[in-house]
Every structure is written in structure tokens, then in C-alpha cells.
Short mmCIF file of C-alpha atoms in Angstrom, two decimals:
data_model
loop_
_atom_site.label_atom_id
_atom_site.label_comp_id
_atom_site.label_asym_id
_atom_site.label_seq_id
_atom_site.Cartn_x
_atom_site.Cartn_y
_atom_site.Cartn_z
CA UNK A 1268 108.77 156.77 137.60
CA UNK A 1269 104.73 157.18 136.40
CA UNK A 1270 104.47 154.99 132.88
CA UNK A 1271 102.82 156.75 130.64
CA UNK A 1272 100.82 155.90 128.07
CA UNK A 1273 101.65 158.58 125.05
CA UNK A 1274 105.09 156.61 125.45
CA UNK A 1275 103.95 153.51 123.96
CA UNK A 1276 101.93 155.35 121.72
CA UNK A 1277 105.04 156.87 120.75
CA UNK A 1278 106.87 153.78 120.35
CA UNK A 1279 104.14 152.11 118.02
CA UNK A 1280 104.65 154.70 115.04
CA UNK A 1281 108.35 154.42 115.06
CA UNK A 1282 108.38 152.93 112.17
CA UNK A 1283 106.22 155.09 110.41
CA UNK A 1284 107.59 157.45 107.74
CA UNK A 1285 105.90 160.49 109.00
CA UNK A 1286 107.43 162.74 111.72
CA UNK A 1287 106.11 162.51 115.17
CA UNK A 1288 105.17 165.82 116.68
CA UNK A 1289 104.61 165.80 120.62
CA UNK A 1290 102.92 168.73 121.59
CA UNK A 1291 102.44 169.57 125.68
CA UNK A 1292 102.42 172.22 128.38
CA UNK A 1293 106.08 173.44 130.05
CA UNK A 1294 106.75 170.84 132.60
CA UNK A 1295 104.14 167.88 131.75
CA UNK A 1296 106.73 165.17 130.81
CA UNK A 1297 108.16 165.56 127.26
CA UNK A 1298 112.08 165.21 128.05
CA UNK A 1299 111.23 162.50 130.28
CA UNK A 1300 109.37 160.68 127.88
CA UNK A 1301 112.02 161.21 124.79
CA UNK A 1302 114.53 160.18 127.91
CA UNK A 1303 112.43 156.94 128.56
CA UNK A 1304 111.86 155.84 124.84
CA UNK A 1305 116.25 157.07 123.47
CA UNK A 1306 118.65 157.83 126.32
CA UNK A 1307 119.83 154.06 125.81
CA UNK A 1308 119.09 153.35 122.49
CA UNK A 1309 122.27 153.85 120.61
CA UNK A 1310 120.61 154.52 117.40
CA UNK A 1311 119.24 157.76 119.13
CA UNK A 1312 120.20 161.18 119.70
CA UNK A 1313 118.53 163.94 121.84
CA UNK A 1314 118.99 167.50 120.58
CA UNK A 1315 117.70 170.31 123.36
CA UNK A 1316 116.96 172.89 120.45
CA UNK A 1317 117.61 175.78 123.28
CA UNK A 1318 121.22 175.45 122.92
CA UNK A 1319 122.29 178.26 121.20
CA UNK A 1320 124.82 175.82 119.16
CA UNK A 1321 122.01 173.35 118.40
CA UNK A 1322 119.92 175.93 117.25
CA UNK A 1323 121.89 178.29 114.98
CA UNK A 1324 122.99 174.95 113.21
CA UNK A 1325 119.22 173.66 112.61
CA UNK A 1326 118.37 177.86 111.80
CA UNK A 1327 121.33 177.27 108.88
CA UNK A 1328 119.36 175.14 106.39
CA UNK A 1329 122.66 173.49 105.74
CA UNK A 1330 122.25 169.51 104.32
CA UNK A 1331 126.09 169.62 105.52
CA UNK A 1332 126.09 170.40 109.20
CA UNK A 1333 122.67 168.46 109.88
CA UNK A 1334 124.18 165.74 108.23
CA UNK A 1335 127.47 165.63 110.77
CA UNK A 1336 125.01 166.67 113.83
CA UNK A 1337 123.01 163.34 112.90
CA UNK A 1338 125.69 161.31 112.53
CA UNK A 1339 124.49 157.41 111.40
CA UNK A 1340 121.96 157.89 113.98
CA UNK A 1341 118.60 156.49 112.67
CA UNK A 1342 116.40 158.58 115.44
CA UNK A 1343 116.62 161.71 115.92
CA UNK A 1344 114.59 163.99 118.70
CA UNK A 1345 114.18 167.34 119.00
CA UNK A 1346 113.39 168.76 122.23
CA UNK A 1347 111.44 172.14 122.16
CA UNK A 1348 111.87 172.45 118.67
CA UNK A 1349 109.27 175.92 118.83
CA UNK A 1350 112.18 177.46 119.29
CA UNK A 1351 113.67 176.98 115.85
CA UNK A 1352 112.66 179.78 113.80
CA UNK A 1353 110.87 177.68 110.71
CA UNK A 1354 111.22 174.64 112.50
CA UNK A 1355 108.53 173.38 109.38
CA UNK A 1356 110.65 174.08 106.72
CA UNK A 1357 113.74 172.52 108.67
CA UNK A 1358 111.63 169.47 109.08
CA UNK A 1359 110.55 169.12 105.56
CA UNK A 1360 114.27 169.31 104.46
CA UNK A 1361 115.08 166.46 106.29
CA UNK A 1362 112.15 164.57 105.16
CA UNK A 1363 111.97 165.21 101.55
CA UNK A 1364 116.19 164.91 101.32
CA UNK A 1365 117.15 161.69 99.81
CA UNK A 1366 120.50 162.26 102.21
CA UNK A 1367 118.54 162.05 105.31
CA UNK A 1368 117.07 159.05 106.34
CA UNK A 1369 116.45 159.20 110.07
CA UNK A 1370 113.06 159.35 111.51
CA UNK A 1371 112.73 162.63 113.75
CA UNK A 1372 110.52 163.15 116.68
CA UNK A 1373 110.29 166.56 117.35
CA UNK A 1374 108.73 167.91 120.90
CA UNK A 1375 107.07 171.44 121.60
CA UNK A 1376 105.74 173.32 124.63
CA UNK A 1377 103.23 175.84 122.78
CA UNK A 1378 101.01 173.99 120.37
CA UNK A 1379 99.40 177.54 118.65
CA UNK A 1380 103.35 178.32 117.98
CA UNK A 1381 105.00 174.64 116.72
CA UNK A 1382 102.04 174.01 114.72
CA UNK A 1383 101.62 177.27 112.99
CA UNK A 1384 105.19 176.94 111.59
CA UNK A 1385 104.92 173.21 110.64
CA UNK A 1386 101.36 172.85 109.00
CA UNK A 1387 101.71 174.14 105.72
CA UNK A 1388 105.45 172.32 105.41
CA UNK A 1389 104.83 169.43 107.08
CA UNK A 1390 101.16 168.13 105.39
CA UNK A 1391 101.04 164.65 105.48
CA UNK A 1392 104.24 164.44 106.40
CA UNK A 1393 103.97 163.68 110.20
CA UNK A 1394 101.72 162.53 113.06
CA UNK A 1395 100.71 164.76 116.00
CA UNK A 1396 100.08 163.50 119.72
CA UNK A 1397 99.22 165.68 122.65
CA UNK A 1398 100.88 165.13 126.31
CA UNK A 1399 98.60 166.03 129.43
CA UNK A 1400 99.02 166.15 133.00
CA UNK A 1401 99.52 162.88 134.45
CA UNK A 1402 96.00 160.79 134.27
CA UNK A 1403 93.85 159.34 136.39
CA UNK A 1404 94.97 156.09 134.86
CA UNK A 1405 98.78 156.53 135.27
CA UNK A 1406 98.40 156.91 138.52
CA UNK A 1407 96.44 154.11 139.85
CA UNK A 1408 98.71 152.26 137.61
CA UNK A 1409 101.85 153.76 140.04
CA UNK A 1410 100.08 154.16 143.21
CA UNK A 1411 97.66 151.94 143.54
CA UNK A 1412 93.38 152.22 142.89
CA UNK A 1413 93.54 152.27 146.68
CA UNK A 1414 95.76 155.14 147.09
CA UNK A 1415 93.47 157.40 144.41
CA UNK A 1416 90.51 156.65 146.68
CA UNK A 1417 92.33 157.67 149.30
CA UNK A 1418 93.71 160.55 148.39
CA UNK A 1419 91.24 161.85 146.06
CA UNK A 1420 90.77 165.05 148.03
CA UNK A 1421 94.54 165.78 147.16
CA UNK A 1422 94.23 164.98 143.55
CA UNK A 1423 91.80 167.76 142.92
CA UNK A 1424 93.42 170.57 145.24
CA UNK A 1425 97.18 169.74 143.88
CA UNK A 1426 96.27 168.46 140.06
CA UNK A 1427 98.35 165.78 138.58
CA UNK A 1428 101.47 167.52 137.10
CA UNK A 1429 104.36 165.14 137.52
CA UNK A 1430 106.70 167.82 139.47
CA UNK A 1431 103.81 168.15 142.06
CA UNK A 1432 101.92 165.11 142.79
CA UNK A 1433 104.88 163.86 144.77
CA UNK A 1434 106.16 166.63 146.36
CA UNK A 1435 105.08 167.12 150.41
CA UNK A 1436 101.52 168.72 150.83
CA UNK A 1437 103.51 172.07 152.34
CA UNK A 1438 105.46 172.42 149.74
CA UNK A 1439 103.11 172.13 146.68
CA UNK A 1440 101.50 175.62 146.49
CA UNK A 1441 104.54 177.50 146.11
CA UNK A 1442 105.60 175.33 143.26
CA UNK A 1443 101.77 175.59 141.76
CA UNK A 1444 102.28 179.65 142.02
CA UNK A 1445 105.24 179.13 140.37
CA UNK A 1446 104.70 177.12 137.40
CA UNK A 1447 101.22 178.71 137.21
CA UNK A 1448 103.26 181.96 136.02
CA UNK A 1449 105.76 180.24 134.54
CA UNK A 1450 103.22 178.49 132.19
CA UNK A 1451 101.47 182.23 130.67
CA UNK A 1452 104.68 184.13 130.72
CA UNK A 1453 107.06 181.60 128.63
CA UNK A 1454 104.37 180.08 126.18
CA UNK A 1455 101.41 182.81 125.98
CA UNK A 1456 102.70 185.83 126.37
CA UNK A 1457 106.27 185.92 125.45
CA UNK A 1458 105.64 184.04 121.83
CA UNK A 1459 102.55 186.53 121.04
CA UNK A 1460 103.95 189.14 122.24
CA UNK A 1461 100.73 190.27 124.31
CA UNK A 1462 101.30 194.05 125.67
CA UNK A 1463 99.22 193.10 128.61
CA UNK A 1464 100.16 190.38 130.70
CA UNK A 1465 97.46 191.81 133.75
CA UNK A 1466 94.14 191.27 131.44
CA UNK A 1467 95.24 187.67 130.22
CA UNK A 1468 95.77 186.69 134.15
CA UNK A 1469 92.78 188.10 135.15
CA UNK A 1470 90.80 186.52 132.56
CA UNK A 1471 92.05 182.89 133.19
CA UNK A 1472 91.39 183.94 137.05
CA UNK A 1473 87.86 184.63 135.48
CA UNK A 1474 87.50 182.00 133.98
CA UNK A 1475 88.67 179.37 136.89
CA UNK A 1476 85.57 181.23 139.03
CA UNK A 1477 83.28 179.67 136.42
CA UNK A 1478 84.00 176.24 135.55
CA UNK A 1479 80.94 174.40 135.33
CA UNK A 1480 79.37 177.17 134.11
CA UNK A 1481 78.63 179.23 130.82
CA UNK A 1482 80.99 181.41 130.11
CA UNK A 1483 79.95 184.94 128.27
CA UNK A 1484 82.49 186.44 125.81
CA UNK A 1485 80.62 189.99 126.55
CA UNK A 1486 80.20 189.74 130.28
CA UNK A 1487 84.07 189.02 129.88
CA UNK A 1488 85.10 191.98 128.25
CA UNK A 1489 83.29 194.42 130.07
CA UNK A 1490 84.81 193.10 133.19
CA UNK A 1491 88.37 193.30 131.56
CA UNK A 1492 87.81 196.55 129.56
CA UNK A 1493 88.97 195.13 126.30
CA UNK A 1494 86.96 194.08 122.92
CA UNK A 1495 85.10 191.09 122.95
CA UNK A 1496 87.10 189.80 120.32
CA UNK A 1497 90.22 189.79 122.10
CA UNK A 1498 88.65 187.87 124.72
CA UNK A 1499 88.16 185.38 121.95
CA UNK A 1500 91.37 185.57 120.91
CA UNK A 1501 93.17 185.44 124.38
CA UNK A 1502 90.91 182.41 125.00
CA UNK A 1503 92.09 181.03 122.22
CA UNK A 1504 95.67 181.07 122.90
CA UNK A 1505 94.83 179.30 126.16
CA UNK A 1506 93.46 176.61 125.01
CA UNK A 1507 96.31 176.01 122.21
CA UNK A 1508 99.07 176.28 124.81
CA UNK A 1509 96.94 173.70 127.07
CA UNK A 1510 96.00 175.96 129.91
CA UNK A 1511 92.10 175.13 129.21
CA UNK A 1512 89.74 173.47 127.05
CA UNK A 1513 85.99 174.34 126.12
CA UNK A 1514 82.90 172.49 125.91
CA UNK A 1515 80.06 173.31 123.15
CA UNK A 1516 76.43 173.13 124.02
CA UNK A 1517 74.49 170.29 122.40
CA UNK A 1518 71.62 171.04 120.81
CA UNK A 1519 70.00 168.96 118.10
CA UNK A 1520 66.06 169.64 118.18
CA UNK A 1521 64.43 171.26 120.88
CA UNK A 1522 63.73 175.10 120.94
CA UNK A 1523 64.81 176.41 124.41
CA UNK A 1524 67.97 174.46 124.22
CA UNK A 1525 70.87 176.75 124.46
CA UNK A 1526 72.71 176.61 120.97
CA UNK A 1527 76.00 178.47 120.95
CA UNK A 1528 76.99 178.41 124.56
CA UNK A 1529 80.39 177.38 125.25
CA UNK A 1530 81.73 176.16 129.37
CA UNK A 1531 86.00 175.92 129.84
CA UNK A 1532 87.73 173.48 132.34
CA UNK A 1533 91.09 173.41 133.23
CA UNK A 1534 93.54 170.49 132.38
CA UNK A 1535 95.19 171.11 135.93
CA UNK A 1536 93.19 171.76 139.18
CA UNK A 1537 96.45 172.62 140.70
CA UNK A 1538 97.30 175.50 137.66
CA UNK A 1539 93.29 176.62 138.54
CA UNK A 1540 93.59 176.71 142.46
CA UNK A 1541 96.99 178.40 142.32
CA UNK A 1542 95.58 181.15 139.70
CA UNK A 1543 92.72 182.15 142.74
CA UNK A 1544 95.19 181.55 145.41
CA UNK A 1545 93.04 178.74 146.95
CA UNK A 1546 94.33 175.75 148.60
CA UNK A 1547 91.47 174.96 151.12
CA UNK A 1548 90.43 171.65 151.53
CA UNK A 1549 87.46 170.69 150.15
CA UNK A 1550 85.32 170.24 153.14
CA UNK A 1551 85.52 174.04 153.78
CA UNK A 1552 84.99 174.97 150.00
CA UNK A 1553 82.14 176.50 148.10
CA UNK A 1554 83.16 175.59 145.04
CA UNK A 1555 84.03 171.61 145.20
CA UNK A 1556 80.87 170.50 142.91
CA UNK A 1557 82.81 172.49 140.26
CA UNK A 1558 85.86 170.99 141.29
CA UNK A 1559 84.35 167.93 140.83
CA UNK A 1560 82.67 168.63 137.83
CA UNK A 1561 86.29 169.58 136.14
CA UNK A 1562 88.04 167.14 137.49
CA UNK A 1563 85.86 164.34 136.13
CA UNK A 1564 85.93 165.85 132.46
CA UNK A 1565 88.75 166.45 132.07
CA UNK A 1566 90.35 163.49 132.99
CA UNK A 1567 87.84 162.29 130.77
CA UNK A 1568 88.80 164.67 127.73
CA UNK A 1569 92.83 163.34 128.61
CA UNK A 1570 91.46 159.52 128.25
CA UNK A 1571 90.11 160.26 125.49
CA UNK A 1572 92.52 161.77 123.46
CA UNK A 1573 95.57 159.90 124.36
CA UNK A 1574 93.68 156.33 123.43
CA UNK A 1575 92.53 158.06 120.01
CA UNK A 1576 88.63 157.53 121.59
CA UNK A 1577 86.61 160.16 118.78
CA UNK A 1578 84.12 161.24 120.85
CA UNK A 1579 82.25 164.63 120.69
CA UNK A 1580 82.18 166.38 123.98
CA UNK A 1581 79.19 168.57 125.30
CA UNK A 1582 77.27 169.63 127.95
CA UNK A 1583 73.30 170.37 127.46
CA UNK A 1584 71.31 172.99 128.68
CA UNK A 1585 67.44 174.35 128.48
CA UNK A 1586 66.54 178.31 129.35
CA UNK A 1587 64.24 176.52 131.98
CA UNK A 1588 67.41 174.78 133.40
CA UNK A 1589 67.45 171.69 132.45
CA UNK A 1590 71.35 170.27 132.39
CA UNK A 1591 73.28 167.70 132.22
CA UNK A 1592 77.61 167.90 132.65
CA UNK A 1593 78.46 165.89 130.23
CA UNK A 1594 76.76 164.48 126.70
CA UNK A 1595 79.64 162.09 124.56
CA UNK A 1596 78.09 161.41 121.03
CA UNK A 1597 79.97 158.91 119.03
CA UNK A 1598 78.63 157.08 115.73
CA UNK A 1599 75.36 158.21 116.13
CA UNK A 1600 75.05 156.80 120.09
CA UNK A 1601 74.82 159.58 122.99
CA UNK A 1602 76.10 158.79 126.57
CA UNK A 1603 75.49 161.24 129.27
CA UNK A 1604 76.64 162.07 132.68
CA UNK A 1605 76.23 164.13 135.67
CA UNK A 1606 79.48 164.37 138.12
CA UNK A 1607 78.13 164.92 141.92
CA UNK A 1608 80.39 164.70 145.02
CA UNK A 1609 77.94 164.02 147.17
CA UNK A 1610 77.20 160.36 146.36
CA UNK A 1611 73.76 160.91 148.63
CA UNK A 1612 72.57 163.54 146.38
CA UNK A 1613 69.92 162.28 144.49
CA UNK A 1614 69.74 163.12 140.61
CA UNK A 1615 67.86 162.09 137.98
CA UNK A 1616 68.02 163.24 134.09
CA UNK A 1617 66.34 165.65 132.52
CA UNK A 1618 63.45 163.23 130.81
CA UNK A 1619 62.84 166.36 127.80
CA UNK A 1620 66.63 165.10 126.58
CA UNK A 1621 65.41 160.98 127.61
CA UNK A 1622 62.20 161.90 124.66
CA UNK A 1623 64.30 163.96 121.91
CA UNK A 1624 67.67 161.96 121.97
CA UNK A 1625 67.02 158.43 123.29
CA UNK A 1626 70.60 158.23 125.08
CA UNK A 1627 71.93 155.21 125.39
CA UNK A 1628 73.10 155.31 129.13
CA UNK A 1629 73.60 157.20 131.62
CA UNK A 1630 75.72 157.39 134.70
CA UNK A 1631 76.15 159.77 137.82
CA UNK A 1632 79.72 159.79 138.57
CA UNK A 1633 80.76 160.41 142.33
CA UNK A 1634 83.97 159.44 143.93
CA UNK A 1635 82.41 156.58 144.91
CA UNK A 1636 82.34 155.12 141.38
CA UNK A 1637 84.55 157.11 139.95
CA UNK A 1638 86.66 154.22 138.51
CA UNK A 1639 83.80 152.79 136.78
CA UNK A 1640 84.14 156.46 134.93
CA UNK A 1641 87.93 157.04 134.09
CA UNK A 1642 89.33 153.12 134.29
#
């Protein structure tokens, strides 16, 4: 069993007033962690808001039924609550009801979806946390520092999700094709009712060719044949249901700095290799200083946000071609990094950026000091 660490998180605002809400891909860990933190407390109750008995009663609005399904329960946790039509207004019932006095921790699978229908209901009335893959950090914690060095090679072929990263090396593609379709057919498509599942895959296959890379919105839609601005809008939806995040382009003073350039990662190597049917090892691969390069962000990016770090994320870039992978700004300080695999390539920073922006440090992260990065 991997510890994680949006479970103690969890645990800490208990006793908070405010709702949690625990947003997360399909398959990343939710149940498990409303399992870890209730199964055997016996002031809890788990509700899977799929059962069709579960949900008509929630659907009801009636103080009468909620009150028997509670019981004298003092937690209550809703599992996939997205699919409780005006799951915000259900909330704020419960909260704003002098009858009601449980706290409820409610869980969904499609961020765009859960959060659309409990903003305007639920403002300032709950507390939102975000569930990744597992980290770099919950799994030296469960393997071993040794065992990530080891086996680093694995970690960015495979990804981290918690059904896979155990599983036998043979067996883990077919279960990364699987949940790869599983994860755009259940929470993209099905809840926006897109009329083209073909163009959204082959724009996510898109976009896993260029990580590391700028990414153009136009270039994009003439390859798909559709408007630029339902590229934007497809993109979008990808990165709400936690299939991808972007990086802006930093740019503060120069002139030939690029200014509204934007690169995407994905939060799971394994979900990007599966989508281009790739498995190869790295030795034999083309493409492993973008591997790299992903992996190293956004492990980074999950750090970040699960230990409530608020840093801004960029990468820079001049027209001439000066880069650097990653620039973290926070309280006025800049920290910047370039991810190589190659520990004997030699790199130094761009000295143009060293002159405008004064960075505090930098570091070149290869798998060599990788821990020195992400512990």
C-alpha cells in the first residue's frame, strides 16, 4: 500500500467547516484514499454516488431521506459525486441546513464537470485538493531511493499510476491502452458530449509528439481540420480532466523573448506512451530528452501542488534560441532549470536571462541528481 500524501492533507482539514472536494483522474487513488482515511472509522460512511439508489436519493433534494441515509454519522464521503446532477446545490443543502451537521468529503473524476456544478453553490463553502499519479516521493517512500535509481528507465516508459507501477513489465501496456481510452471516453467525451471522439485522440496523440516543445494552436487545427478555437477548447478539457497541463512562456523585459507561447506535458508518461503506441526502451528512443524533460516537470508541478508550494511555472525562450525547461518564480525570486539525461552533456545557461533576471540558482537535473530535484 503507497502512503500518500493528499491523505494527510486530507486528514488535517477534518475539522474544518468547509467541504472537502477531491478532484482526480479515473483510477489515480480516490476510493482508496477515502478507504484509508473512513472504512474503520465508525463515525464514517462511504456513499459510491453511481448506485442508482444512492443517487436518485441525493437527486431528491429531500432533508428527510438524506437525513436517514446519514444516519448519526458525523463524516460523510461521497465517491464520484460528478455524477449527481447538481451535486452543488445538494452540497449547499447540507451545509447551510441547521439539521445536518456532518462534515462531507465529496470525490470527483472530471474536475471541468464537479466544479462547474459546485462553484457558484459552494463559494466559500469548501476546500479543493487535486490527486495525481503516484509521485516521485511516494514511491521512494514505498520502494526505496535505491529502487527509483534503479528502475528509473521503467518509471518513465510505464508512468506512476497506482494500477500499473506494480503490475509485471509484460503486462503493463495492455492495461496503459486500456485506461488510456478509458480515461477520454468516460470523463472527456461522454460528459461534453464531443461528436468526434477521432479529432480529440489525435490531438492528444499530437500533442504527446511535442512535449518539450511549443505547441501552435494553428498548426493544430490545420492538421485536425477543425477551428482553431476548438483546439483551444478541446485542450482545455484536457487539462481540466488531468490528461495534461501547460506551461506559459516567461517573458518580463527583453524583446525577442517569446511572449504568448504555451508547451503541454503529460501527468502520466505511461497515458503518453500508450496514446503513440510506444513502449521502447529508452536506449533505442528518439525522443527520451523529452521524456526526460516531462518527466522531471511534472513530477515537479505534482510536488508542488500537493504541498501547497505557490510557485509560477514557465519555460523561457528567445527567437535566436535561447531556452531554458524550466523558470519557478516565487515572491519575487526566479529558480531555473534545464532537465538533461545525459549527465555528460555539458550545459550552461543562457547568460542574456543571467543579465535581465538575476536568478537566484540554477540546477541541471539528470538522473544522476535527480533526488536533489524532486526529494
Amino acid at each position: 500500500m503507497y502512503k500518500r500524501k493528499i491523505d494527510d492533507i486530507i486528514a488535517k482539514y477534518i475539522g474544518n467547516k468547509e467541504f472537502i472536494i477531491l478532484f482526480g483522474a479515473r483510477q489515480i487513488g480516490k476510493t482508496t484514499t477515502l478507504n484509508n482515511l473512513f472504512s474503520n472509522n465508525q463515525d464514517a460512511l462511504i456513499f459510491n454516488c453511481e448506485r442508482p439508489e444512492i443517487l436518485q436519493i441525493l437527486e431528491n433534494f429531500n432533508i428527510s431521506e438524506l437525513k436517514l441515509l446519514f444516519g448519526d454519522k458525523k463524516i460523510i464521503a461521497l465517491d464520484e459525486a460528478q455524477c449527481v446532477p447538481n451535486i452543488g446545490k445538494v452540497l449547499k443543502l447540507i451545509y447551510d441546513s441547521p439539521e445536518f451537521t456532518q462534515k462531507i468529503i465529496a470525490t470527483g473524476s472530471s474536475s471541468f464537470d464537479l466544479s462547474n456544478k459546485i462553484n457558484e453553490p459552494l463559494t466559500g463553502r469548501n476546500l479543493k485538493f487535486k490527486m495525481f499519479p503516484l509521485s516521485y516521493q511516494e514511491i521512494v517512500e514505498h520502494k526505496t531511493w535505491l529502487w527509483c535509481k534503479e528502475n528509473i528507465d521503467e518509471l518513465l516508459i510505464f508512468g506512476s499510476y497506482p494500477g500499473v507501477i506494480d503490475k509485471p513489465i509484460s503486462e503493463k501496456p495492455k492495461y496503459l491502452s486500456n485506461l488510456s481510452s478509458d480515461y477520454l471516453f468516460k470523463d472527456v467525451l461522454a460528459l461534453e458530449n464531443i461528436k468526434n471522439p477521432l479529432v480529440l485522440r489525435k490531438l492528444l496523440q499530437l500533442l504527446a509528439w511535442q512535449i518539450g516543445s511549443e505547441v501552435s494552436m494553428n498548426e493544430l487545427a490545420m492538421q485536425l481540420g477543425i477551428s482553431m478555437k476548438t483546439v483551444e477548447k478541446y485542450i482545455d478539457l484536457l487539462e481540466k480532466s488531468f490528461v495534461i497541463f501547460g506551461l506559459h512562456s516567461f517573458s518580463r523585459n527583453m524583446r525577442n523573448e517569446l511572449k504568448k507561447s504555451r508547451k503541454y506535458y503529460f501527468f502520466d508518461l505511461g497515458i503518453r506512451n500508450a496514446l503513440i503506441n510506444n513502449f521502447s526502451g529508452l536506449s533505442s528512443r528518439t525522443d527520451k530528452g523529452a521524456i526526460w524533460e516531462n518527466f522531471c516537470i511534472s513530477e515537479r508541478y505534482k510536488n508542488n501542488e500537493t504541498s501547497s508550494i505557490l510557485k509560477n511555472m514557465y519555460f523561457w525562450r528567445t527567437y535566436d534560441g535561447a531556452e531554458i525547461d524550466l523558470v519557478e518564480e516565487k515572491d519575487g525570486n526566479i529558480e531555473c532549470f534545464e532537465f538533461k539525461i545525459s549527465a555528460k552533456r555539458k550545459t550552461a545557461f543562457p547568460q542574456s536571462f543571467e543579465e535581465a533576471y538575476k536568478p537566484k540558482s540554477n540546477l541541471i537535473v539528470s538522473p544522476e541528481n535527480v533526488h536533489e530535484f524532486l526529494l
